[in-house]
Short mmCIF file of C-alpha atoms in Angstrom, two decimals:
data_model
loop_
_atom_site.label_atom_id
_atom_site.label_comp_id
_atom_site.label_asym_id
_atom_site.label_seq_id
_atom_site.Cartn_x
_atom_site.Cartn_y
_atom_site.Cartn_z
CA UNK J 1127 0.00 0.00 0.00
CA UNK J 1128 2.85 2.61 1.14
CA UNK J 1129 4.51 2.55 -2.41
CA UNK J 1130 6.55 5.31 -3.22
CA UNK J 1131 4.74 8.17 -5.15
CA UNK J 1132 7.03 9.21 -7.14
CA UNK J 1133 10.09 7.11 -8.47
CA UNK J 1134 11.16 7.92 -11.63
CA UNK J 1135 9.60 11.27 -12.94
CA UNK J 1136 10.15 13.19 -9.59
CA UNK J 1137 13.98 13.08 -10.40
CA UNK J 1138 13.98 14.33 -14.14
CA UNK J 1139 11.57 17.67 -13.36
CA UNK J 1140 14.26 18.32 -10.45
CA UNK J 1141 17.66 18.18 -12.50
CA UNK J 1142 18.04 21.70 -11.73
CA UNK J 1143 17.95 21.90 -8.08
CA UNK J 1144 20.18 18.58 -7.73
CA UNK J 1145 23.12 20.41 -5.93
CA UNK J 1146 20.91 22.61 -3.45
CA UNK J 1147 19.16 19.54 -2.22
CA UNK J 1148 20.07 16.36 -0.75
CA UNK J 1149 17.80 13.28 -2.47
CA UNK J 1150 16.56 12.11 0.47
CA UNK J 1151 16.82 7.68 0.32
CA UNK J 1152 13.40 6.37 0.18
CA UNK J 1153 13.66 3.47 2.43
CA UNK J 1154 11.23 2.15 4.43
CA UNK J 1155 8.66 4.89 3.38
CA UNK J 1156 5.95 5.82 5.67
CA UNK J 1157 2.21 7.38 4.63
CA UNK J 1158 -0.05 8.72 7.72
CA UNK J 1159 -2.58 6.17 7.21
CA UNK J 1160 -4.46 7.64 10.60
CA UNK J 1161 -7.13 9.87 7.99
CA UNK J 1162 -7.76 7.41 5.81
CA UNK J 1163 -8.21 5.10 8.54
CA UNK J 1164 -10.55 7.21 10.21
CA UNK J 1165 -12.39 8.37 6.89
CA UNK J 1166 -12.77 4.26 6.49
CA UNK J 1167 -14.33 3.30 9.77
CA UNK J 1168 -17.08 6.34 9.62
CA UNK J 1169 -17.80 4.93 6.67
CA UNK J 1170 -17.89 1.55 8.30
CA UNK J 1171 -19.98 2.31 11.04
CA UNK J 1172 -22.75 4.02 8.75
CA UNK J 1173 -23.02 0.86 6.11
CA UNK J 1174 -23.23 -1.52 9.02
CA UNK J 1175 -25.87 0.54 10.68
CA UNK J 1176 -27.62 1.32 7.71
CA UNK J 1177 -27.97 -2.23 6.34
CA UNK J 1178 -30.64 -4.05 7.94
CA UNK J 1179 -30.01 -8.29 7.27
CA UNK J 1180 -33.94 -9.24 7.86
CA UNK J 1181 -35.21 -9.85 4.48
CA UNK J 1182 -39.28 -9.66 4.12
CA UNK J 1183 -40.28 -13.27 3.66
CA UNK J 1184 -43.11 -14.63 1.91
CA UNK J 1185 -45.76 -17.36 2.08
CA UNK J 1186 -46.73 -18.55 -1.26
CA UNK J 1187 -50.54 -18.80 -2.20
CA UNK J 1188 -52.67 -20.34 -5.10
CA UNK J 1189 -55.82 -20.15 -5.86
CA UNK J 1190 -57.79 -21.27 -8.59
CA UNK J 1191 -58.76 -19.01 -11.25
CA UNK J 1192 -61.96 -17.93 -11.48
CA UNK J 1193 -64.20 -21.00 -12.33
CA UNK J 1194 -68.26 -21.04 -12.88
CA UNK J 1195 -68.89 -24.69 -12.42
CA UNK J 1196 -69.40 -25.29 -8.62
CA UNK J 1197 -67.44 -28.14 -7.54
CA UNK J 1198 -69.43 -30.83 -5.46
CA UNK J 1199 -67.79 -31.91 -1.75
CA UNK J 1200 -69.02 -34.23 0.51
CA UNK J 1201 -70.44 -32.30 3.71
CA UNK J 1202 -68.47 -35.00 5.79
CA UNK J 1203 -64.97 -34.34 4.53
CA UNK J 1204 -65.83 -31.20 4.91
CA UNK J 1205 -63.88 -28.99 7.80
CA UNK J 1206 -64.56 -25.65 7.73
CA UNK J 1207 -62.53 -22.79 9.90
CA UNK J 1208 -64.14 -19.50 10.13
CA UNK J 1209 -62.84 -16.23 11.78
CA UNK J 1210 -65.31 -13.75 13.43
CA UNK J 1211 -65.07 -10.06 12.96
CA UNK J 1212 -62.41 -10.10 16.13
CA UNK J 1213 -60.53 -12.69 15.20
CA UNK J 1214 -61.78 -15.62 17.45
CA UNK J 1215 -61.53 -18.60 15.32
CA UNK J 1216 -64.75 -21.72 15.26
CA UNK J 1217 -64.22 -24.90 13.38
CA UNK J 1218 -66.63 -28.01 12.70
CA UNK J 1219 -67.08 -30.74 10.53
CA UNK J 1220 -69.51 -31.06 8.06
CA UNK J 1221 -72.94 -29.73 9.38
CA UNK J 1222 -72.21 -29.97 13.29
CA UNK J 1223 -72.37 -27.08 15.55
CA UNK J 1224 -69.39 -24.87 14.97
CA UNK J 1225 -67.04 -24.64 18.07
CA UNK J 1226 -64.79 -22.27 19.34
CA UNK J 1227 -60.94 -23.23 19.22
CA UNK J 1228 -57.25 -21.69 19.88
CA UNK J 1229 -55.27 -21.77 17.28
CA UNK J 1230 -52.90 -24.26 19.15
CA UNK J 1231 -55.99 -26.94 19.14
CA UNK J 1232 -56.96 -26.41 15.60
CA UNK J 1233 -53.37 -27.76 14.24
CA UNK J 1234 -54.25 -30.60 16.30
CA UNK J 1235 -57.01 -31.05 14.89
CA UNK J 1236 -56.55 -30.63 11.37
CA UNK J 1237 -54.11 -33.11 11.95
CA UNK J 1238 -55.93 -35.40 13.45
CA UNK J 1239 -59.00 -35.00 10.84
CA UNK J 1240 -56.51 -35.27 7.86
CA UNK J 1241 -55.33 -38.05 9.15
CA UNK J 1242 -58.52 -40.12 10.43
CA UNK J 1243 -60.25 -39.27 7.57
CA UNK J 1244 -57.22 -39.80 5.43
CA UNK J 1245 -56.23 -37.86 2.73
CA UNK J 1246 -59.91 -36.95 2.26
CA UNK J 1247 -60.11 -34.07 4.40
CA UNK J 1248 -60.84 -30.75 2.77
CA UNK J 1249 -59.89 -27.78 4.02
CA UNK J 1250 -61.95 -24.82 3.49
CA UNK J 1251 -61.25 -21.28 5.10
CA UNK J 1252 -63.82 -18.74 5.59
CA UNK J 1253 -62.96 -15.24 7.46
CA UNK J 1254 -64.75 -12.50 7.94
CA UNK J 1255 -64.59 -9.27 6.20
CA UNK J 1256 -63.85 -7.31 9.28
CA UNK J 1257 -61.23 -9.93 10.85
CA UNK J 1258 -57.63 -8.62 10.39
CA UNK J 1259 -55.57 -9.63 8.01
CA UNK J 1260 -52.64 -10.83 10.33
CA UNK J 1261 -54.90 -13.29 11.97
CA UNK J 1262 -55.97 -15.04 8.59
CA UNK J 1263 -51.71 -15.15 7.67
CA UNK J 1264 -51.62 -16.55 11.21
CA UNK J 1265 -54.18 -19.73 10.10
CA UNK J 1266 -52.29 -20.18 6.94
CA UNK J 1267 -49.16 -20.28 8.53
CA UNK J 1268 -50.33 -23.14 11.28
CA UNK J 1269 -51.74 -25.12 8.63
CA UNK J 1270 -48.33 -24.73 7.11
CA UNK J 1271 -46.71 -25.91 9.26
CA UNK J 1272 -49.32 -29.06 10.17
CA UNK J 1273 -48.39 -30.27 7.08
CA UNK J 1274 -45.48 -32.07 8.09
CA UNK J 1275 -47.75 -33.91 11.14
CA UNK J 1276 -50.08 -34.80 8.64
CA UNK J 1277 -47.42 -36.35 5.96
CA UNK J 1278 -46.16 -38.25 9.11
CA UNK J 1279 -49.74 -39.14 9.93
CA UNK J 1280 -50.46 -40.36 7.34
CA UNK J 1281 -47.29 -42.23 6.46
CA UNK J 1282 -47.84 -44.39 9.77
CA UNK J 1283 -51.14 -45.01 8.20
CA UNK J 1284 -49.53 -46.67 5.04
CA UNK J 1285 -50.53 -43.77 2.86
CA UNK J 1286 -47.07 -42.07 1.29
CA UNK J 1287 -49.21 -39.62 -0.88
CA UNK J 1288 -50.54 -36.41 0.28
CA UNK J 1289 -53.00 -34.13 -1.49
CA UNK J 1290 -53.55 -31.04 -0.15
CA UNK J 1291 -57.08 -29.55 -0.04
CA UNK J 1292 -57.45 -26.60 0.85
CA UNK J 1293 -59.61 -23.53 -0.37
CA UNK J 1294 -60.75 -20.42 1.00
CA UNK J 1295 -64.32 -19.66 0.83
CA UNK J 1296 -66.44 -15.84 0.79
CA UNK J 1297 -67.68 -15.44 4.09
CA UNK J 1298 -71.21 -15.32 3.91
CA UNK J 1299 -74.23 -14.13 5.94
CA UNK J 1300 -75.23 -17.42 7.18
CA UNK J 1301 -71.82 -17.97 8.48
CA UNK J 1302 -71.97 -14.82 10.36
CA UNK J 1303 -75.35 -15.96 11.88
CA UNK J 1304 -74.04 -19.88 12.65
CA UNK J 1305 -70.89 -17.95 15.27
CA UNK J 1306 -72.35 -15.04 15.84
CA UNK J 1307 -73.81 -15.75 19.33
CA UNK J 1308 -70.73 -17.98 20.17
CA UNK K 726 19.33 -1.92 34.27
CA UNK K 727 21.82 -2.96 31.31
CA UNK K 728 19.16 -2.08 28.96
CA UNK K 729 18.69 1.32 28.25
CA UNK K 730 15.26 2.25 28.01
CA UNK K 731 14.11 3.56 24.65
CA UNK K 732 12.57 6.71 24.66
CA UNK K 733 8.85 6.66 23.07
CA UNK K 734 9.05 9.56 20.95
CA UNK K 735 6.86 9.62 17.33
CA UNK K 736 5.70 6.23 18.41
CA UNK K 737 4.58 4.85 15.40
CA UNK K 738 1.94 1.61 14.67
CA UNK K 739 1.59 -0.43 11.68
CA UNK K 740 -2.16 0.21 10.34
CA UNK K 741 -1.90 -1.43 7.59
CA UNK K 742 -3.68 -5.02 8.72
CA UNK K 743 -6.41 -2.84 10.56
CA UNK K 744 -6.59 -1.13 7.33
CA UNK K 745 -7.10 -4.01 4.90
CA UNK K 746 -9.52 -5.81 7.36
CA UNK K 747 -11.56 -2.35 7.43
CA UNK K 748 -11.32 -1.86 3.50
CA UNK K 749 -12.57 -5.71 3.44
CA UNK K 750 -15.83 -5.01 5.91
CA UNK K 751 -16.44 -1.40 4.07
CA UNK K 752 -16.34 -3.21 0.36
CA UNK K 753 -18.86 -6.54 1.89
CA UNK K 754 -21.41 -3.54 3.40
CA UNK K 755 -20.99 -1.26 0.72
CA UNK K 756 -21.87 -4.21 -1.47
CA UNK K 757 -24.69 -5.45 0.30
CA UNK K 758 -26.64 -2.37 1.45
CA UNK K 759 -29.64 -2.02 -0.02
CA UNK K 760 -31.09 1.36 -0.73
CA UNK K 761 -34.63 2.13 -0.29
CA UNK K 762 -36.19 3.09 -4.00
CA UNK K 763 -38.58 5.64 -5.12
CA UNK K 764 -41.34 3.68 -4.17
CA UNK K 765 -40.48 3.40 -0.52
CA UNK K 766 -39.62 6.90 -0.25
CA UNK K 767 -43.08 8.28 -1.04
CA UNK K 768 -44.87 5.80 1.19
CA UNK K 769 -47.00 7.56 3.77
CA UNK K 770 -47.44 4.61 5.79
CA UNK K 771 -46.14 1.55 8.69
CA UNK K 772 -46.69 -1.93 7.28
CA UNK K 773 -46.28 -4.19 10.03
CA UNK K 774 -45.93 -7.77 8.91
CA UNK K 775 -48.14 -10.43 9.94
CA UNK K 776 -45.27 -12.61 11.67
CA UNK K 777 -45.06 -16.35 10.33
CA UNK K 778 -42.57 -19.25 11.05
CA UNK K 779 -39.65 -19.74 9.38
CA UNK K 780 -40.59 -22.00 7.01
CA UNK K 781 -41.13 -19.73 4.10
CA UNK K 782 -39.53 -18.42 1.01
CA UNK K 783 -37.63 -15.28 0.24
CA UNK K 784 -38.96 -12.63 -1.72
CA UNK K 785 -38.21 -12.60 -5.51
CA UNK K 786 -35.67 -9.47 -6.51
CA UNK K 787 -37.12 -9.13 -9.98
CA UNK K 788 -40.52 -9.16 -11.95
CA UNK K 789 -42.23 -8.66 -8.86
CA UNK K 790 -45.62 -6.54 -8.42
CA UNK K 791 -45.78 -5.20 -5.29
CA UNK K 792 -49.13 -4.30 -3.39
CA UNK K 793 -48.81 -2.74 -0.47
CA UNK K 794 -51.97 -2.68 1.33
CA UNK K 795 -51.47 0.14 4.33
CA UNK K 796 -53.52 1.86 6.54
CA UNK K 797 -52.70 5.81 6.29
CA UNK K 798 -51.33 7.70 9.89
CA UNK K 799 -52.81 10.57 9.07
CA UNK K 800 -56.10 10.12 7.89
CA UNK K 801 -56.77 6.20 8.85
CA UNK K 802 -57.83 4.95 6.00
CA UNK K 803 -56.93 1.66 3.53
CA UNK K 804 -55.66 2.19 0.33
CA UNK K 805 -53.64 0.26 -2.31
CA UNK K 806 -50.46 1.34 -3.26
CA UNK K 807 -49.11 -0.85 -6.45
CA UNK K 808 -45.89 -0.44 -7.33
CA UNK K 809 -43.40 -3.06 -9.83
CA UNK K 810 -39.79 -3.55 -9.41
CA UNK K 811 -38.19 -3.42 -12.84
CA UNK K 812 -37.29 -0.40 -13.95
CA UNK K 813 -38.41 -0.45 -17.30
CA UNK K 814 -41.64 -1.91 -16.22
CA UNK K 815 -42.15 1.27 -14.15
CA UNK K 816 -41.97 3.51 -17.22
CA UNK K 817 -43.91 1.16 -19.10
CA UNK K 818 -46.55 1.10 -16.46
CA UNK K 819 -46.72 4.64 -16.38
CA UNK K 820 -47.21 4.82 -19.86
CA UNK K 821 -50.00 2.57 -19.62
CA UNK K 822 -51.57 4.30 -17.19
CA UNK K 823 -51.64 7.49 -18.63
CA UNK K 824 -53.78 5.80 -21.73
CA UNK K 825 -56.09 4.71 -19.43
CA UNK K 826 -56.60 8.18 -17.81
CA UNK K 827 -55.72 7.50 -14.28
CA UNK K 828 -56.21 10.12 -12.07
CA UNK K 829 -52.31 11.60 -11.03
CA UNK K 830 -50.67 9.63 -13.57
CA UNK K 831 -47.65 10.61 -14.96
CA UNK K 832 -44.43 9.85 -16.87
CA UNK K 833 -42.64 9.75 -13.40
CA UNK K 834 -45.60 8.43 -11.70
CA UNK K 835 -43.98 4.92 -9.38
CA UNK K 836 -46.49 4.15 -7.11
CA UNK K 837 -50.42 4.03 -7.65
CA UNK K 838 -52.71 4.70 -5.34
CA UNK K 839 -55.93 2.81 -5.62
CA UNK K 840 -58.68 2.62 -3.48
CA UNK K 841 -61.37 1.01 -5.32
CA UNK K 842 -62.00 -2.17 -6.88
CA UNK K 843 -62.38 -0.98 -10.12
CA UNK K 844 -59.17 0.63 -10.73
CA UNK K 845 -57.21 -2.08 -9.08
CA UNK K 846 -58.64 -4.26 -11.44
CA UNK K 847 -57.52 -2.34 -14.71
CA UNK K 848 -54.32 -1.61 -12.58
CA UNK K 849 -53.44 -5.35 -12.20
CA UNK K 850 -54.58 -6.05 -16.01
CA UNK K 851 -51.89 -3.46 -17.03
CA UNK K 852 -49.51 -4.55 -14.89
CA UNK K 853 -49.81 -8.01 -16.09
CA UNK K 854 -49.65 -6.75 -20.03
CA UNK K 855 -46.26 -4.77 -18.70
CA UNK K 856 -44.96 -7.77 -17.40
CA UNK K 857 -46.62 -11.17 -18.00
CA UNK K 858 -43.77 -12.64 -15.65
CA UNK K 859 -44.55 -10.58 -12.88
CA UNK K 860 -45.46 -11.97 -9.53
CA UNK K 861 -47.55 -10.42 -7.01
CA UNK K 862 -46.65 -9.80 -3.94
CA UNK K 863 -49.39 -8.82 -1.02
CA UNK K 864 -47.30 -6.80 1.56
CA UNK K 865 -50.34 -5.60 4.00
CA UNK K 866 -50.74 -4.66 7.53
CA UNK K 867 -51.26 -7.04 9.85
CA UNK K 868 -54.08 -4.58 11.36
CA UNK K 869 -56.04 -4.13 7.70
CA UNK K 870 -59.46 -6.04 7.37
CA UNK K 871 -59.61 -8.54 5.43
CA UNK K 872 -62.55 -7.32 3.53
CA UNK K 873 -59.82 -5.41 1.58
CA UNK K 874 -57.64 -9.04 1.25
CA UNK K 875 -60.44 -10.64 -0.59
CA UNK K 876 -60.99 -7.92 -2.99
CA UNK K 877 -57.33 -7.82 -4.04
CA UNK K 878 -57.09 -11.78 -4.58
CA UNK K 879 -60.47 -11.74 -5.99
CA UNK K 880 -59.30 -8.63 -9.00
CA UNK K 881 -55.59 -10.71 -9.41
CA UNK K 882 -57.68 -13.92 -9.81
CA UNK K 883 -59.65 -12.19 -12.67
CA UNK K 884 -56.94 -11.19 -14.07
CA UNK K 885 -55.50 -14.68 -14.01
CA UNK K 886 -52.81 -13.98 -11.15
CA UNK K 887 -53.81 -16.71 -9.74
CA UNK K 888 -50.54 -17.75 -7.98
CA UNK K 889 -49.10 -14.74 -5.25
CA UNK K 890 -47.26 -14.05 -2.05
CA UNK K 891 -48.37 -12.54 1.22
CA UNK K 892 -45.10 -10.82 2.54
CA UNK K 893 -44.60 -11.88 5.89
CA UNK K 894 -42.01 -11.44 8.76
CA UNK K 895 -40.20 -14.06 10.84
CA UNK K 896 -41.66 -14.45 14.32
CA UNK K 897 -39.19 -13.81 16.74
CA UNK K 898 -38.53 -15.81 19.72
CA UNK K 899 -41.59 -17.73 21.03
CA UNK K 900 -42.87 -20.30 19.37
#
C-alpha cells in the first residue's frame, strides 16, 4: 500500500535543483494512514448501521382461477374454519355445531381429521370481512406448518401420498349468523 | 538496568492489517446495502408484517408486483399502493396508465394509489400486459381487514394472477 509516489519522474523535473538539495533515500517509506483510517471506519460504522439483514419473507398462495362450475364436496370431509369479525376462530365438521378453538388446538385437529379421515379431508377457510388480516396469515401459517404432522400421519397409516385440499371460501351471511352468538 | 530504556518519541503503529480488514468489511457492506427506492420513499405509511414461522420463502428481486396494502397515519384509512420492481416496467406502467386516464398519472408516476375495486382491477390487467412474468406480492398490515384481502385476490384472480405471495415477517422468539 505505502509505495513510493514518485520514483522515476520526480527526479527528471528536479535536474536543476540537484546540488541545493540532498535526495533524500526512500527506504522504508511511511504514509499517515491515521485519515484514511478514520475516513474508512465512519464509513464503516454508517453501512453496518444502515444495512438491515432481515429480508421480508413470503408465504406462497394459489388459488384457482376464477371458475363457474361449482365443484361438489361431501359435507363430511368437509372442515370448515371460520374467523369472526375479532378474530376468534370456530371450526366443525360437516354440518355440526361450529365450536370455538385456539389456534394451538386447531393444528391438532386438522391433523388429526386429515389423518382419520385420510387424505380426504378438505380444508376450506372462511374469514370475515372485518377480521384482520394478520390473523388469517396466522391460520395459513399453522396449517403450514401441520403439514409435516399430517405427511407423518399419514405415512404411519400406510398412505405415502398427500394431497392437499385446501380452499378459502367468501364469508357469507349465514356464516356470520351460525358464530355469531358464540 | 543494562538495557537502556528507549525513549517513546513519534511512536509509530503499523495500520496497515487494521486497514485491509476495514477496507474488506467497508467493500462486503458497501456491497450489500440495499437502498430504499422511489417507491419506498413516497410511502406515507407503517406496514407491520403479519409474523409467520420460518418455514417460508424469500422474496423474488425481480418481476415482482408489489401491493402494499397500508392503513394511512394521518387520515386512517386503507388504500392500495401498487408499485413493480423493474425499472423499465415502471416507465412502461406509467405509460399505460396514462392511456387509461388514471387520475395523477404521470411519466414519473412509481407508485399508484388505488382505493377502489375498479381501478385495481384495470391496474393489475396493465400490470400483467407490462410484465406477464410478474409476480404479485401482497405486503399488507397485519391490522387491515380482510374485507380489503379478498378484494385484491379476488381482481388478481380475474386477471388470471392466480398464484401470489403474502409478505410476511419471521416471528421472533416464542414459538
Amino acid at each position: 500500500m505505502a509505495g513510493g509516489g514518485s520514483l522515476g519522474s520526480g527526479e527528471k523535473q528536479r535536474r536543476g535543483k540537484e546540488g541545493k538539495r540532498k535526495k533524500k533515500h526512500r527506504v522504508g517509506f511511511r504514509l499517515d494512514m491515521t485519515p484514511l483510517v478514520d475516513i474508512t471506519f465512519l464509513l464503516l460504522t454508517f453501512f453496518m448501521l444502515t444495512t438491515s439483514m432481515i429480508t421480508p419473507q413470503t408465504m406462497e398462495l394459489s388459488v384457482p382461477p376464477d371458475l363457474d362450475v361449482p365443484i361438489e364436496v361431501k359435507q363430511s370431509e368437509l372442515l370448515t374454519i371460520r374467523v369472526r369479525f375479532d378474530g376468534k376462530l370456530f371450526f366443525n365438521m360437516g354440518t355440526d355445531e361450529p365450536s370455538k378453538v385456539t389456534l394451538e388446538e386447531l393444528k391438532k385437529l386438522v391433523v388429526a381429521q386429515n389423518v382419520a379421515l385420510k387424505n380426504k379431508c378438505i380444508v376450506v377457510l372462511k374469514s370475515s370481512g372485518e377480521a384482520p388480516y394478520g390473523a388469517v396469515v396466522q391460520i395459513l401459517d399453522k396449517l403450514n406448518s401441520a403439514e409435516q404432522s399430517i405427511i407423518r400421519g399419514l405415512k404411519d397409516a400406510g398412505i405415502n401420498e398427500r394431497n392437499r385440499k385446501f380452499t378459502v371460501a367468501p364469508f357469507e351471511k349465514k356464516d356470520a349468523e351460525d358464530i355469531g352468538g358464540l | 538496568m543494562s538495557k537502556i530504556k528507549k525513549k517513546r518519541v513519534g511512536f509509530v503503529l503499523d495500520m496497515t492489517p487494521l486497514v485491509d480488514i476495514t477496507f474488506l468489511l467497508l467493500t462486503f457492506f458497501m456491497f450489500t446495502a440495499k437502498f430504499k427506492n422511489e417507491a419506498d420513499n413516497q410511502q406515507k405509511f407503517v406496514i407491520k408484517r403479519p409474523q409467520t414461522q420460518a418455514d417460508t420463502a424469500k422474496l423474488p428481486e425481480k418481476d415482482l408486483v408489489t401491493i402494499k396494502i397500508g392503513i394511512d397515519t394521518v387520515s386512517k384509512d386503507t388504500a392500495y399502493y401498487l408499485s413493480m420492481l423493474n425499472e423499465q416496467d415502471v416507465a412502461s406502467l406509467a405509460d399505460a396508465m396514462q392511456r387509461i386516464n388514471f387520475p395523477g398519472a404521470n411519466p414519473e408516476s412509481v407508485v399508484y394509489k388505488i382505493s377502489d375495486s375498479l381501478w385495481l382491477g384495470k391496474i393489475i390487467e396493465r400490470a400483467r400486459i407490462v410484465n406477464p412474468k410478474a409476480r404479485f406480492a401482497l405486503d399488507a398490515d397485519r391490522r387491515v381487514k380482510y374485507r380489503y384481502i379478498e378484494v385484491a385476490i379476488n381482481e388478481m384472480r380475474k386477471k388470471r394472477a392466480t398464484t401470489f405471495n403474502f409478505v410476511t415477517e419471521k416471528k421472533t422468539g416464542g414459538l
